[in-house]
PDB file of C-alpha atoms and ligand atoms in Angstrom:
ATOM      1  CA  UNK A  92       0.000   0.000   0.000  1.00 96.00           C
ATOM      2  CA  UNK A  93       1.351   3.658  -1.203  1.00 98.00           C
ATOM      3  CA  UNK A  94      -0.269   6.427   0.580  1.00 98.00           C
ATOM      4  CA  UNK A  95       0.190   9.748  -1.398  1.00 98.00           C
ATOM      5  CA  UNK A  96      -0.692  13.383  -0.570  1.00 98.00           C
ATOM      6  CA  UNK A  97      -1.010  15.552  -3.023  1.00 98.00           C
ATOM      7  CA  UNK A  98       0.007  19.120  -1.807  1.00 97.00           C
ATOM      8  CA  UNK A  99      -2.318  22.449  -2.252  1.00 97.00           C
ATOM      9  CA  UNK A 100       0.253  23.701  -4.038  1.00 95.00           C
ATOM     10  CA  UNK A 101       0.453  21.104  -6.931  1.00 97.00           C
ATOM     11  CA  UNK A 102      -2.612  20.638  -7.859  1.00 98.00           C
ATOM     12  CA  UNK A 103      -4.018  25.009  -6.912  1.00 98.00           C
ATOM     13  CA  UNK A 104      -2.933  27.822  -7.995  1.00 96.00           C
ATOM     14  CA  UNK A 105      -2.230  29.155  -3.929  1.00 91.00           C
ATOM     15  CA  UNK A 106      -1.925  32.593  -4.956  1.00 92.00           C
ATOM     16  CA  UNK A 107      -5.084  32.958  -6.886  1.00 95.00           C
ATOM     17  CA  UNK A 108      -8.210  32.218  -4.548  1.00 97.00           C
ATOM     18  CA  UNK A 109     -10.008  28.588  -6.165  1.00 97.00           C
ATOM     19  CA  UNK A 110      -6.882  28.607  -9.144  1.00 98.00           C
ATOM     20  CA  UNK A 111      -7.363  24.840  -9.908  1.00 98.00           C
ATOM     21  CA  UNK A 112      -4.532  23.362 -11.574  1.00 98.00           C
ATOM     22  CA  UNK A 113      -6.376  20.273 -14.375  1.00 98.00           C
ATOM     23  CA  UNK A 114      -3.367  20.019 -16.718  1.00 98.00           C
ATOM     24  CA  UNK A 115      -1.782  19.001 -13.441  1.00 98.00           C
ATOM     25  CA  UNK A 116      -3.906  17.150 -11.523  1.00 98.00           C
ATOM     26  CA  UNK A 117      -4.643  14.873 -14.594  1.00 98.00           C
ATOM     27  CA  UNK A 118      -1.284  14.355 -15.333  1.00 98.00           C
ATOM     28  CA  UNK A 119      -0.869  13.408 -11.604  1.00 98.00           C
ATOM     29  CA  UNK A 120      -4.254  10.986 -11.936  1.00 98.00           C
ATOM     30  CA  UNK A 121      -2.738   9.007 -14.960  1.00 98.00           C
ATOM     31  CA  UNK A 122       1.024   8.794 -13.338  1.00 98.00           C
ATOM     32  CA  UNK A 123      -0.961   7.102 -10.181  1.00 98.00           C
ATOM     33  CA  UNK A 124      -3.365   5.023 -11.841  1.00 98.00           C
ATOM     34  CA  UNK A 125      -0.406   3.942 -14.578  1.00 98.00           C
ATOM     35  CA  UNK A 126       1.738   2.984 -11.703  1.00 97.00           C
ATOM     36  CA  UNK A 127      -0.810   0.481 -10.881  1.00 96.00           C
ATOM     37  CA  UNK A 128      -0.359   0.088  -6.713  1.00 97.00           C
ATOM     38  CA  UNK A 129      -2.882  -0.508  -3.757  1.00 97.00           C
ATOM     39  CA  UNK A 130      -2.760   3.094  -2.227  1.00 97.00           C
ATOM     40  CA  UNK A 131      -4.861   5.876  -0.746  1.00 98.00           C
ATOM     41  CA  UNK A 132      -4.469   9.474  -1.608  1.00 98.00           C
ATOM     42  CA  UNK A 133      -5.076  12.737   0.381  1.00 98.00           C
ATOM     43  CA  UNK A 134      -5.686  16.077  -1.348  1.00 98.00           C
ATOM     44  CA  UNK A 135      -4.313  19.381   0.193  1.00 97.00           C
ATOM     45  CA  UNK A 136      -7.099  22.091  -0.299  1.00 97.00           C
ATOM     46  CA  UNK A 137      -5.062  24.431  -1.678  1.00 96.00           C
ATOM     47  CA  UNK A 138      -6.395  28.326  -2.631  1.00 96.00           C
ATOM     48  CA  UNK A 139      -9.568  26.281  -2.236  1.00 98.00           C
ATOM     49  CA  UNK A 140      -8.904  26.369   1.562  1.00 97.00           C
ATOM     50  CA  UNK A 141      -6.292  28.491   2.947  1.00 93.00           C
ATOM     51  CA  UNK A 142      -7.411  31.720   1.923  1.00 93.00           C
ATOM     52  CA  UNK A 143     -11.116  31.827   2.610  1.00 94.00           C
ATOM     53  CA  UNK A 144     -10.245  29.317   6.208  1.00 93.00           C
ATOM     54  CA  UNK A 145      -7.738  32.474   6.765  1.00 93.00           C
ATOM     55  CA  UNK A 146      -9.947  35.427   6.301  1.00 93.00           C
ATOM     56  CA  UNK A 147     -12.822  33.747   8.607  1.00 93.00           C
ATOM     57  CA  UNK A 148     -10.099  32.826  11.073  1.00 92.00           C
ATOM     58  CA  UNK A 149     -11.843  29.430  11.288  1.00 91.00           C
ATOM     59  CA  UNK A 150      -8.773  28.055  12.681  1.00 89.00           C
ATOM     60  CA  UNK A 151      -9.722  29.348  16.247  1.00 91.00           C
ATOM     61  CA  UNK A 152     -13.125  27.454  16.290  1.00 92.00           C
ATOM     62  CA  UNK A 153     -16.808  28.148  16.260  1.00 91.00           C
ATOM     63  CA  UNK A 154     -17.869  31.770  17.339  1.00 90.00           C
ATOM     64  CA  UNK A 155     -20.465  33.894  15.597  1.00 86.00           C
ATOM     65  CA  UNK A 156     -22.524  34.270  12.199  1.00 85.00           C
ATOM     66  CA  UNK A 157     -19.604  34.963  10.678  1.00 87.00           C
ATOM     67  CA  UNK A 158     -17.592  31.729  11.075  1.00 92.00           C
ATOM     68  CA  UNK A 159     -20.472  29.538  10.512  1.00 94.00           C
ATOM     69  CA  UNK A 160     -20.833  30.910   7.261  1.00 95.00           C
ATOM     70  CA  UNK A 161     -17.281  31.104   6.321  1.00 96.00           C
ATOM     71  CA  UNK A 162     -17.339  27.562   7.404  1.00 96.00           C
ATOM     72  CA  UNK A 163     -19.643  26.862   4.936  1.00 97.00           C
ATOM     73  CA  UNK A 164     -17.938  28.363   2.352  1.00 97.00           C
ATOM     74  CA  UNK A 165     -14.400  26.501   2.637  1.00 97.00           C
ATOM     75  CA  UNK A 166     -16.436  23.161   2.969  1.00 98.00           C
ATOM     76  CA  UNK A 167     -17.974  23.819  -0.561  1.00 98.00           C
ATOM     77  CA  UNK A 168     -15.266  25.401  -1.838  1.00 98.00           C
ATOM     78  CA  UNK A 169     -13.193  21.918  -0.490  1.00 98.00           C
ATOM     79  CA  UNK A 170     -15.665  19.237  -2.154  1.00 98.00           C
ATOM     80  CA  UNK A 171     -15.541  21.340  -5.401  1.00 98.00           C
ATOM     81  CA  UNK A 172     -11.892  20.675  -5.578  1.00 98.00           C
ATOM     82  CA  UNK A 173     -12.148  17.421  -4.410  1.00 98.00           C
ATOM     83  CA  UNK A 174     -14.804  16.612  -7.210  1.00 98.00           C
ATOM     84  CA  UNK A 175     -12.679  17.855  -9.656  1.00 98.00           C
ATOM     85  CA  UNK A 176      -9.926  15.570  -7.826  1.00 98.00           C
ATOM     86  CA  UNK A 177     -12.035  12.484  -8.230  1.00 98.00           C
ATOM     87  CA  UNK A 178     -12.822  13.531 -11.846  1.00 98.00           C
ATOM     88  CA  UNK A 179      -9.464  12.799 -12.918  1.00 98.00           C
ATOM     89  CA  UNK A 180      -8.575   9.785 -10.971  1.00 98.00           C
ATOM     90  CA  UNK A 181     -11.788   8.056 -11.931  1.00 98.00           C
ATOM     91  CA  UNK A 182     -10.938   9.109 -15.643  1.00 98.00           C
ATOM     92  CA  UNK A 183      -7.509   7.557 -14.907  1.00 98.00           C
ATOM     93  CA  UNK A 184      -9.273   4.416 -14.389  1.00 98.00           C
ATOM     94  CA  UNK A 185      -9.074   4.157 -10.775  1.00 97.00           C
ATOM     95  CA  UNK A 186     -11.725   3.425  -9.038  1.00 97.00           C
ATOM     96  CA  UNK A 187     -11.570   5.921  -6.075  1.00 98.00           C
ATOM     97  CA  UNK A 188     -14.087   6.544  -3.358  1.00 98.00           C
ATOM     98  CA  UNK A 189     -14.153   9.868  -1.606  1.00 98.00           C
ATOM     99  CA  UNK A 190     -14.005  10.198   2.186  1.00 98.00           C
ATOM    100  CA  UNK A 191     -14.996  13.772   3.272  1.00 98.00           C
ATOM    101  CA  UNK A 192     -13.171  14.421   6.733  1.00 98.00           C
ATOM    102  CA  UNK A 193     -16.375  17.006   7.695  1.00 98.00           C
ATOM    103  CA  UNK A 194     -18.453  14.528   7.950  1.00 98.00           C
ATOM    104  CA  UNK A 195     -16.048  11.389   9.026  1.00 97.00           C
ATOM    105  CA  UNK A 196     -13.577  12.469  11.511  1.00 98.00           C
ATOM    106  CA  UNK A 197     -14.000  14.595  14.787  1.00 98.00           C
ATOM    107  CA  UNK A 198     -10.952  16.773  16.403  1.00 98.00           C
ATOM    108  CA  UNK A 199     -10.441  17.717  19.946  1.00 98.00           C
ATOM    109  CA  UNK A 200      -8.999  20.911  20.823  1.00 96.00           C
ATOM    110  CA  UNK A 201      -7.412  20.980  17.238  1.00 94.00           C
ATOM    111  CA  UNK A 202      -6.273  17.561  17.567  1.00 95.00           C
ATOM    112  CA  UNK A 203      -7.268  14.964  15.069  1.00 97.00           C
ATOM    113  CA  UNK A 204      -9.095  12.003  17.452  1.00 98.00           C
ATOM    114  CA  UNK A 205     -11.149  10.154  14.813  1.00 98.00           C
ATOM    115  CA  UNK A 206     -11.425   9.817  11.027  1.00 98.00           C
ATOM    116  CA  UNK A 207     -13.874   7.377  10.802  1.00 98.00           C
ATOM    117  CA  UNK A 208     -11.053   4.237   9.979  1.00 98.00           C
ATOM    118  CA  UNK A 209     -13.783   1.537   9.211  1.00 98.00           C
ATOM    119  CA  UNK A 210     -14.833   3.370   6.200  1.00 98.00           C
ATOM    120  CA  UNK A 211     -11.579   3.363   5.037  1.00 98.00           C
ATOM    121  CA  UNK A 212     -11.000  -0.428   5.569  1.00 98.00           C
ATOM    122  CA  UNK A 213     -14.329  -1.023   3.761  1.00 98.00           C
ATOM    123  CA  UNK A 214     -13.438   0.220   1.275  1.00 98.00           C
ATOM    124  CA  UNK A 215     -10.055  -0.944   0.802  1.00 98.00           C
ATOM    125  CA  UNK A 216     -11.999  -3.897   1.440  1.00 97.00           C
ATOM    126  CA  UNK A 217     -14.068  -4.103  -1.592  1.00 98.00           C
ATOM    127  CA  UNK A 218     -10.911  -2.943  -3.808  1.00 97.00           C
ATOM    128  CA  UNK A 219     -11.555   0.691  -3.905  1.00 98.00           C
ATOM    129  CA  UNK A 220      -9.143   3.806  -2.936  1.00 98.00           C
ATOM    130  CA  UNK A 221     -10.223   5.867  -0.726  1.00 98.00           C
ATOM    131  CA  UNK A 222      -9.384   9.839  -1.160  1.00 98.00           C
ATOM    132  CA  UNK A 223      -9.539  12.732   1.306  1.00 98.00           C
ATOM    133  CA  UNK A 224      -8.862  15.605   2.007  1.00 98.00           C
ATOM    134  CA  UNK A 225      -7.984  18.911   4.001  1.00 98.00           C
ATOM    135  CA  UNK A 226     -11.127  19.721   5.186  1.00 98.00           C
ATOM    136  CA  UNK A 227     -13.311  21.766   7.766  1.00 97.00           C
ATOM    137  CA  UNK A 228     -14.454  19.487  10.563  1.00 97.00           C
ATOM    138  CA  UNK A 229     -16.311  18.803  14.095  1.00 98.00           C
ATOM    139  CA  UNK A 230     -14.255  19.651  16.911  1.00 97.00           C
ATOM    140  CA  UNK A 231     -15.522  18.546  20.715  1.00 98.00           C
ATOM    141  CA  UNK A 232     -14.119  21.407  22.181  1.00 97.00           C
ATOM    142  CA  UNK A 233     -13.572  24.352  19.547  1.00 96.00           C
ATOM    143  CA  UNK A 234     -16.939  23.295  17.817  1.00 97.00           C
ATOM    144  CA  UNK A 235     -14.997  23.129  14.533  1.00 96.00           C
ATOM    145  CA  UNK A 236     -12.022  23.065  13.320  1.00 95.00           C
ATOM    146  CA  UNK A 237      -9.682  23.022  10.188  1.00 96.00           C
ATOM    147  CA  UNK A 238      -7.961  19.437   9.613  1.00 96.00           C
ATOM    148  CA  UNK A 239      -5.248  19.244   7.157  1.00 95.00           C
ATOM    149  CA  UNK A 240      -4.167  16.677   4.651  1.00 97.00           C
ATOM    150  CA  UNK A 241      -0.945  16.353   6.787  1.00 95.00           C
ATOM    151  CA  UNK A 242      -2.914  15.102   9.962  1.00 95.00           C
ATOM    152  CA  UNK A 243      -4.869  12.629   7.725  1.00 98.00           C
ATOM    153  CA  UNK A 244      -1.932  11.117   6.385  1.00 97.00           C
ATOM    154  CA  UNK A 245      -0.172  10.997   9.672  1.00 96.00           C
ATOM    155  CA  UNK A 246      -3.484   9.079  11.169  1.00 97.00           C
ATOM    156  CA  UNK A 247      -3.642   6.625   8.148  1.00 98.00           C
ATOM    157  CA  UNK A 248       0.266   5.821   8.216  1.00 98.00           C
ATOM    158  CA  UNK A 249       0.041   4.734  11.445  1.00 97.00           C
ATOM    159  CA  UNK A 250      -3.163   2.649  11.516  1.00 98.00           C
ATOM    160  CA  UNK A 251      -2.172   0.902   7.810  1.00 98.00           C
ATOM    161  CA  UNK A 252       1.922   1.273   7.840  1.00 98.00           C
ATOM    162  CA  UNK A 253       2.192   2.071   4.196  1.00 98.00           C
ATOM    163  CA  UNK A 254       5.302   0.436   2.061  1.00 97.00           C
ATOM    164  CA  UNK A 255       5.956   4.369   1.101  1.00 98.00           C
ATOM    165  CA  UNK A 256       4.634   7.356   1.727  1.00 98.00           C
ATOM    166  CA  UNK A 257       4.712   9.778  -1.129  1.00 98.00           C
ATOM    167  CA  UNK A 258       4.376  13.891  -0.968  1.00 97.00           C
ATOM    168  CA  UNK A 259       3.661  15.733  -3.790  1.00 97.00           C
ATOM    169  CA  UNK A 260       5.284  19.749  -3.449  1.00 94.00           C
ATOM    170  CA  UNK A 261       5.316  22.189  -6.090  1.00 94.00           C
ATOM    171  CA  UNK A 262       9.351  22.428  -5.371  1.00 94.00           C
ATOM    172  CA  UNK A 263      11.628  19.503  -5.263  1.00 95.00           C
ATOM    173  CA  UNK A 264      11.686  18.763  -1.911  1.00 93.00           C
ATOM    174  CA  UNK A 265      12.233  20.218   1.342  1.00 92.00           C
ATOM    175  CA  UNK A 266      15.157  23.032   1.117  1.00 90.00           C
ATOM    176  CA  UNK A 267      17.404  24.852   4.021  1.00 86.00           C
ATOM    177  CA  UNK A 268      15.323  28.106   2.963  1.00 84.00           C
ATOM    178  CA  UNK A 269      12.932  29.346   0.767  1.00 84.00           C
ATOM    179  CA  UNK A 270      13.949  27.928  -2.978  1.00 87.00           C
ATOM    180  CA  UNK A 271      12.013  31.253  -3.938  1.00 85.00           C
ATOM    181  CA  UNK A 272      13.357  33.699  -2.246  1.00 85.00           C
ATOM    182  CA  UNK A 273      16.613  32.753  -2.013  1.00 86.00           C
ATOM    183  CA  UNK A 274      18.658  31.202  -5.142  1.00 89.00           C
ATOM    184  CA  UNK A 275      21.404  29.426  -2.531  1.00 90.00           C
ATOM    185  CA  UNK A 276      18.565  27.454  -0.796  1.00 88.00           C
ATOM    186  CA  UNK A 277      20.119  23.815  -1.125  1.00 92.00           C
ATOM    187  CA  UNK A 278      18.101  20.751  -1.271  1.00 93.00           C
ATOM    188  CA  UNK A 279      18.347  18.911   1.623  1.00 93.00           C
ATOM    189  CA  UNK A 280      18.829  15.059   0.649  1.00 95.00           C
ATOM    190  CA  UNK A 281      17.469  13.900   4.305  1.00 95.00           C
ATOM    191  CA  UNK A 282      15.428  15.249   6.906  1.00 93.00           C
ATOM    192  CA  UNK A 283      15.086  14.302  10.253  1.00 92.00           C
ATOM    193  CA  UNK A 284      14.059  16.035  13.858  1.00 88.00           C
ATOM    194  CA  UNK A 285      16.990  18.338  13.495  1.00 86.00           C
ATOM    195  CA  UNK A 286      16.163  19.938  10.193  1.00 86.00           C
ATOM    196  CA  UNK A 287      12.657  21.094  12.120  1.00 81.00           C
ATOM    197  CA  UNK A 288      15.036  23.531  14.113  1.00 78.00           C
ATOM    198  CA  UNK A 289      16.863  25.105  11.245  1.00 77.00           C
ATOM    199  CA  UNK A 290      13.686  25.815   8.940  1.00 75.00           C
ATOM    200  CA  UNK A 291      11.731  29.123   8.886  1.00 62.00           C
ATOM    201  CA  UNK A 292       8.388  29.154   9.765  1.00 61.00           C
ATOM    202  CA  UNK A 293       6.927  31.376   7.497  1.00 57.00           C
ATOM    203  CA  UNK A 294       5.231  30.335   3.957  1.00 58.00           C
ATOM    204  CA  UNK A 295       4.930  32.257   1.026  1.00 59.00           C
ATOM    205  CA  UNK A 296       1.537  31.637   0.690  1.00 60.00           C
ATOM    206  CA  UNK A 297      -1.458  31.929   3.210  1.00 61.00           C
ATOM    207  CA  UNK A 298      -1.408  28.919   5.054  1.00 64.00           C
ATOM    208  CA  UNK A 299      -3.296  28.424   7.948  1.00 65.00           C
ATOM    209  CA  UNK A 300      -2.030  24.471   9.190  1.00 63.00           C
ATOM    210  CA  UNK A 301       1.495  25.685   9.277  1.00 60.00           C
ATOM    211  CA  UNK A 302       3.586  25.815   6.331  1.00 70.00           C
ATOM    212  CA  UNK A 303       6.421  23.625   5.708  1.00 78.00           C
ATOM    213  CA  UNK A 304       6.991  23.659   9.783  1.00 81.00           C
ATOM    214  CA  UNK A 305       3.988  22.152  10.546  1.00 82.00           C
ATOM    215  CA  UNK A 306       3.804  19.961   7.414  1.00 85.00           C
ATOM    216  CA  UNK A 307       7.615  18.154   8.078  1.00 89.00           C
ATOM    217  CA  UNK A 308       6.308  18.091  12.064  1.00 89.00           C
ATOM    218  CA  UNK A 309       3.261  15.318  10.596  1.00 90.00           C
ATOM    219  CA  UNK A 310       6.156  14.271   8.184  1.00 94.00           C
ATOM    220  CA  UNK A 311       8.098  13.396  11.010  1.00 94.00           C
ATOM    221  CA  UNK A 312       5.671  11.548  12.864  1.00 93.00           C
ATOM    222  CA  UNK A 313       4.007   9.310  10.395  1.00 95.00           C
ATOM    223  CA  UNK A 314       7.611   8.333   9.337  1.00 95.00           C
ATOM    224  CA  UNK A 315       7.971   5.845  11.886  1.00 95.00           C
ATOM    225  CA  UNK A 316       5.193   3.926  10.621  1.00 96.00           C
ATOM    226  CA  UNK A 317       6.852   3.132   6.769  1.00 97.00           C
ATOM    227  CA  UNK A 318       9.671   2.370   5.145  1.00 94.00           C
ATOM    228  CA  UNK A 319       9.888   5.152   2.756  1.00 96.00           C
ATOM    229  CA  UNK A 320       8.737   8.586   4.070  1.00 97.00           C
ATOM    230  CA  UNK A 321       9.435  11.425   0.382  1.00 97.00           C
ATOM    231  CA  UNK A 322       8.832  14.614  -1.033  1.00 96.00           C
ATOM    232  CA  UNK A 323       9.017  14.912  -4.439  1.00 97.00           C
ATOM    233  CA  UNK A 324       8.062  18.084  -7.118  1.00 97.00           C
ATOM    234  CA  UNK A 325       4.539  16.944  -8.620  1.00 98.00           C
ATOM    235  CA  UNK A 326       5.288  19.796 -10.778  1.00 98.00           C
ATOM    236  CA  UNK A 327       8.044  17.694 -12.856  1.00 98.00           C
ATOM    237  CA  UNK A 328       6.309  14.899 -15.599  1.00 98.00           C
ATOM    238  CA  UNK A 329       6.924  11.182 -13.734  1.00 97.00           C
ATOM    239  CA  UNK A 330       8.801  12.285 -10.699  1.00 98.00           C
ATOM    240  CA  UNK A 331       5.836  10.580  -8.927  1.00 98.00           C
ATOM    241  CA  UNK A 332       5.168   7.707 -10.852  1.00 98.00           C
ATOM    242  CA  UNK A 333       8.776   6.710 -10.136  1.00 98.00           C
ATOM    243  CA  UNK A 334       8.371   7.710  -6.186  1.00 98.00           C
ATOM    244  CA  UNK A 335       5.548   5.371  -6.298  1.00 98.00           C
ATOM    245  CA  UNK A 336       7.236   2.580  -7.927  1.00 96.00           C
ATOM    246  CA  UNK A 337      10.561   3.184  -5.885  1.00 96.00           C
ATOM    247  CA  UNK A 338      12.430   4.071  -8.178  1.00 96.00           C
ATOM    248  CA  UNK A 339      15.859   6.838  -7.116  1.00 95.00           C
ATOM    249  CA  UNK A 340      14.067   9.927  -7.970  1.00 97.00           C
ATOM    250  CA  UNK A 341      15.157  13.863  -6.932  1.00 98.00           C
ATOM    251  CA  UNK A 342      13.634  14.872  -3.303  1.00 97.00           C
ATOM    252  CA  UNK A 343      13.682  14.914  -0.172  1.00 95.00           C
ATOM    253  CA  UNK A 344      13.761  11.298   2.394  1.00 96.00           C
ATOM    254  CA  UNK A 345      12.238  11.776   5.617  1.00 96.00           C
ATOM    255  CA  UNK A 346      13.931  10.143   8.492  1.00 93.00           C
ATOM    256  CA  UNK A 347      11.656   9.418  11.740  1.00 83.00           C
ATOM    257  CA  UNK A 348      13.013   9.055  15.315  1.00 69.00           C
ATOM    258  CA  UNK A 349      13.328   5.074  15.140  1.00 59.00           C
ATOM    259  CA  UNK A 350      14.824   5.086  11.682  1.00 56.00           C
TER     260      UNK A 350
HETATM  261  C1  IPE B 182      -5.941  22.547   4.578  1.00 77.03           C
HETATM  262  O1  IPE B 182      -5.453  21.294   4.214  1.00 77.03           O
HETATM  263  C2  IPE B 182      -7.429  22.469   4.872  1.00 77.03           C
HETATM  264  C3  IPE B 182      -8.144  23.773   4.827  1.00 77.03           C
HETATM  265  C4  IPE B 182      -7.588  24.940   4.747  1.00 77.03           C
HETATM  266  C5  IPE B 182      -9.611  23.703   4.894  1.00 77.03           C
HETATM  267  P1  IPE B 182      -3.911  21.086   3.851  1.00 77.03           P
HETATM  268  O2  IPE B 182      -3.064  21.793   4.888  1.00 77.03           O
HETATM  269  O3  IPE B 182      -3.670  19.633   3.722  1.00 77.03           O
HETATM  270  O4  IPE B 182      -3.768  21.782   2.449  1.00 77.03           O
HETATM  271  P2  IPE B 182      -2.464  22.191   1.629  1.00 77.03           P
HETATM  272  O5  IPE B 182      -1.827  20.960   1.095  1.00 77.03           O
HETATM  273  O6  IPE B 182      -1.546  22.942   2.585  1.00 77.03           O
HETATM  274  O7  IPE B 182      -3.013  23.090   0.571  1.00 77.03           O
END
């Protein structure tokens, strides 16, 4: 089993609010369906999410007319780009099966507690992949919450210990600074609890589950739960079919504590 995430920024447009990249994202369908492996995919939500999740500051919980409607906004504006995810995977010839986190899984004081696991086992079950996403969703003590792709993938690894895990970034992996700000950013071959130190934690783009802090923090963690933990740049043709397949590809390995 491959478990894949497919960042915001591959498959959106972040700086353009709802900027949905197809020429990608099919592209990305056929190089997973053509690879031909049991896996599950996550979605990020992309300038589907961030941006509208942002300027409704959903990520402190329920509180007011406001939020409620805001929340209501990113959820549609979520399952439209997940839609247009499934689109392309079924036309890939998958057969994929999609897994909404608002109404599966439940947080607790911005924790992810429960994503609804049988679902996914059914349907692994009956020979389908499952998809989800970064999503709005319940939260017992904030009322709601935002729950990114990241935390998904980090619950998933650890209940089905993937063969690999495969990221898709729109840069080539995870650098010492910002590749595009700064043209002596190097690409760092491994990661590992130390790198977490050294990296910035501000993103280029509105991002409200942490930029590239917060994402190699879930990185970290559901290393420890596969053999292979990458990033790879979805933006280059067959980088991941060849993650998928194992093959030496340019990016980024992620190394967790008991590797
Ligand atoms: C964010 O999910 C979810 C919302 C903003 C609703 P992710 O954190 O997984 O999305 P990307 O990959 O950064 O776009």
């Amino acid at each position: 089993m491959i478990l894949i995430k497919l960042g915001g920024s591959v498959i959106t447009d972040k700086t353009q609010y709802r900027a949905f990249r197809q020429d990608v994202a099919q592209r990305l369908a056929n190089e997973i369906a053509d690879a031909g492996e049991r896996c599950m995919i996550v979605h990020g939500a992309g300038s589907y999410g961030h941006v509208m999740a942002h300027r409704h500051s959903l990520a402190e919980g329920a509180g007011g007319k406001d939020r409620s409607k805001g929340l209501a906004k990113v959820s549609q504006d979520v399952r439209d780009l997940n839609l247009k995810i499934m689109e392309e995977l079924n036309r890939a010839g998958m057969g994929c099966i999609s897994i909404p986190p608002s109404a599966s899984a439940m947080m607790d004081d911005g924790a992810l507690v429960d994503i609804g696991l049988e679902h996914y086992h059914r349907y692994l079950d009956l020979g389908l992949t499952p998809v989800t996403f970064g999503d709005v969703c319940l939260d017992q003590t904030k009322g709601f919450g935002i729950c990114s792709g990241d935390r998904l993938m980090t619950f998933l690894a650890e209940e089905f210990h993937p063969r690999r895990i495969v990221f898709c970034s729109d840069v080539d992996g995870i650098f010492d600074r910002d590749p595009f700000s700064d043209d002596e950013a190097i690409l760092l071959d491994i990661v590992d609890e130390g790198t977490l130190n050294q990296l910035c934690r501000t993103s280029r783009y509105t991002d409200v589950t942490g930029s590239i802090h917060g994402k190699l923090e879930q990185m970290l963690a559901m290393a420890r739960f596969t053999q292979e933990c990458q990033v790879v740049n979805g933006l280059m043709p067959s980088r991941l079919a060849d993650a998928i397949i194992g093959k030496c590809v340019t990016g980024s390995k992620v190394r967790g504590a008991l590797q």
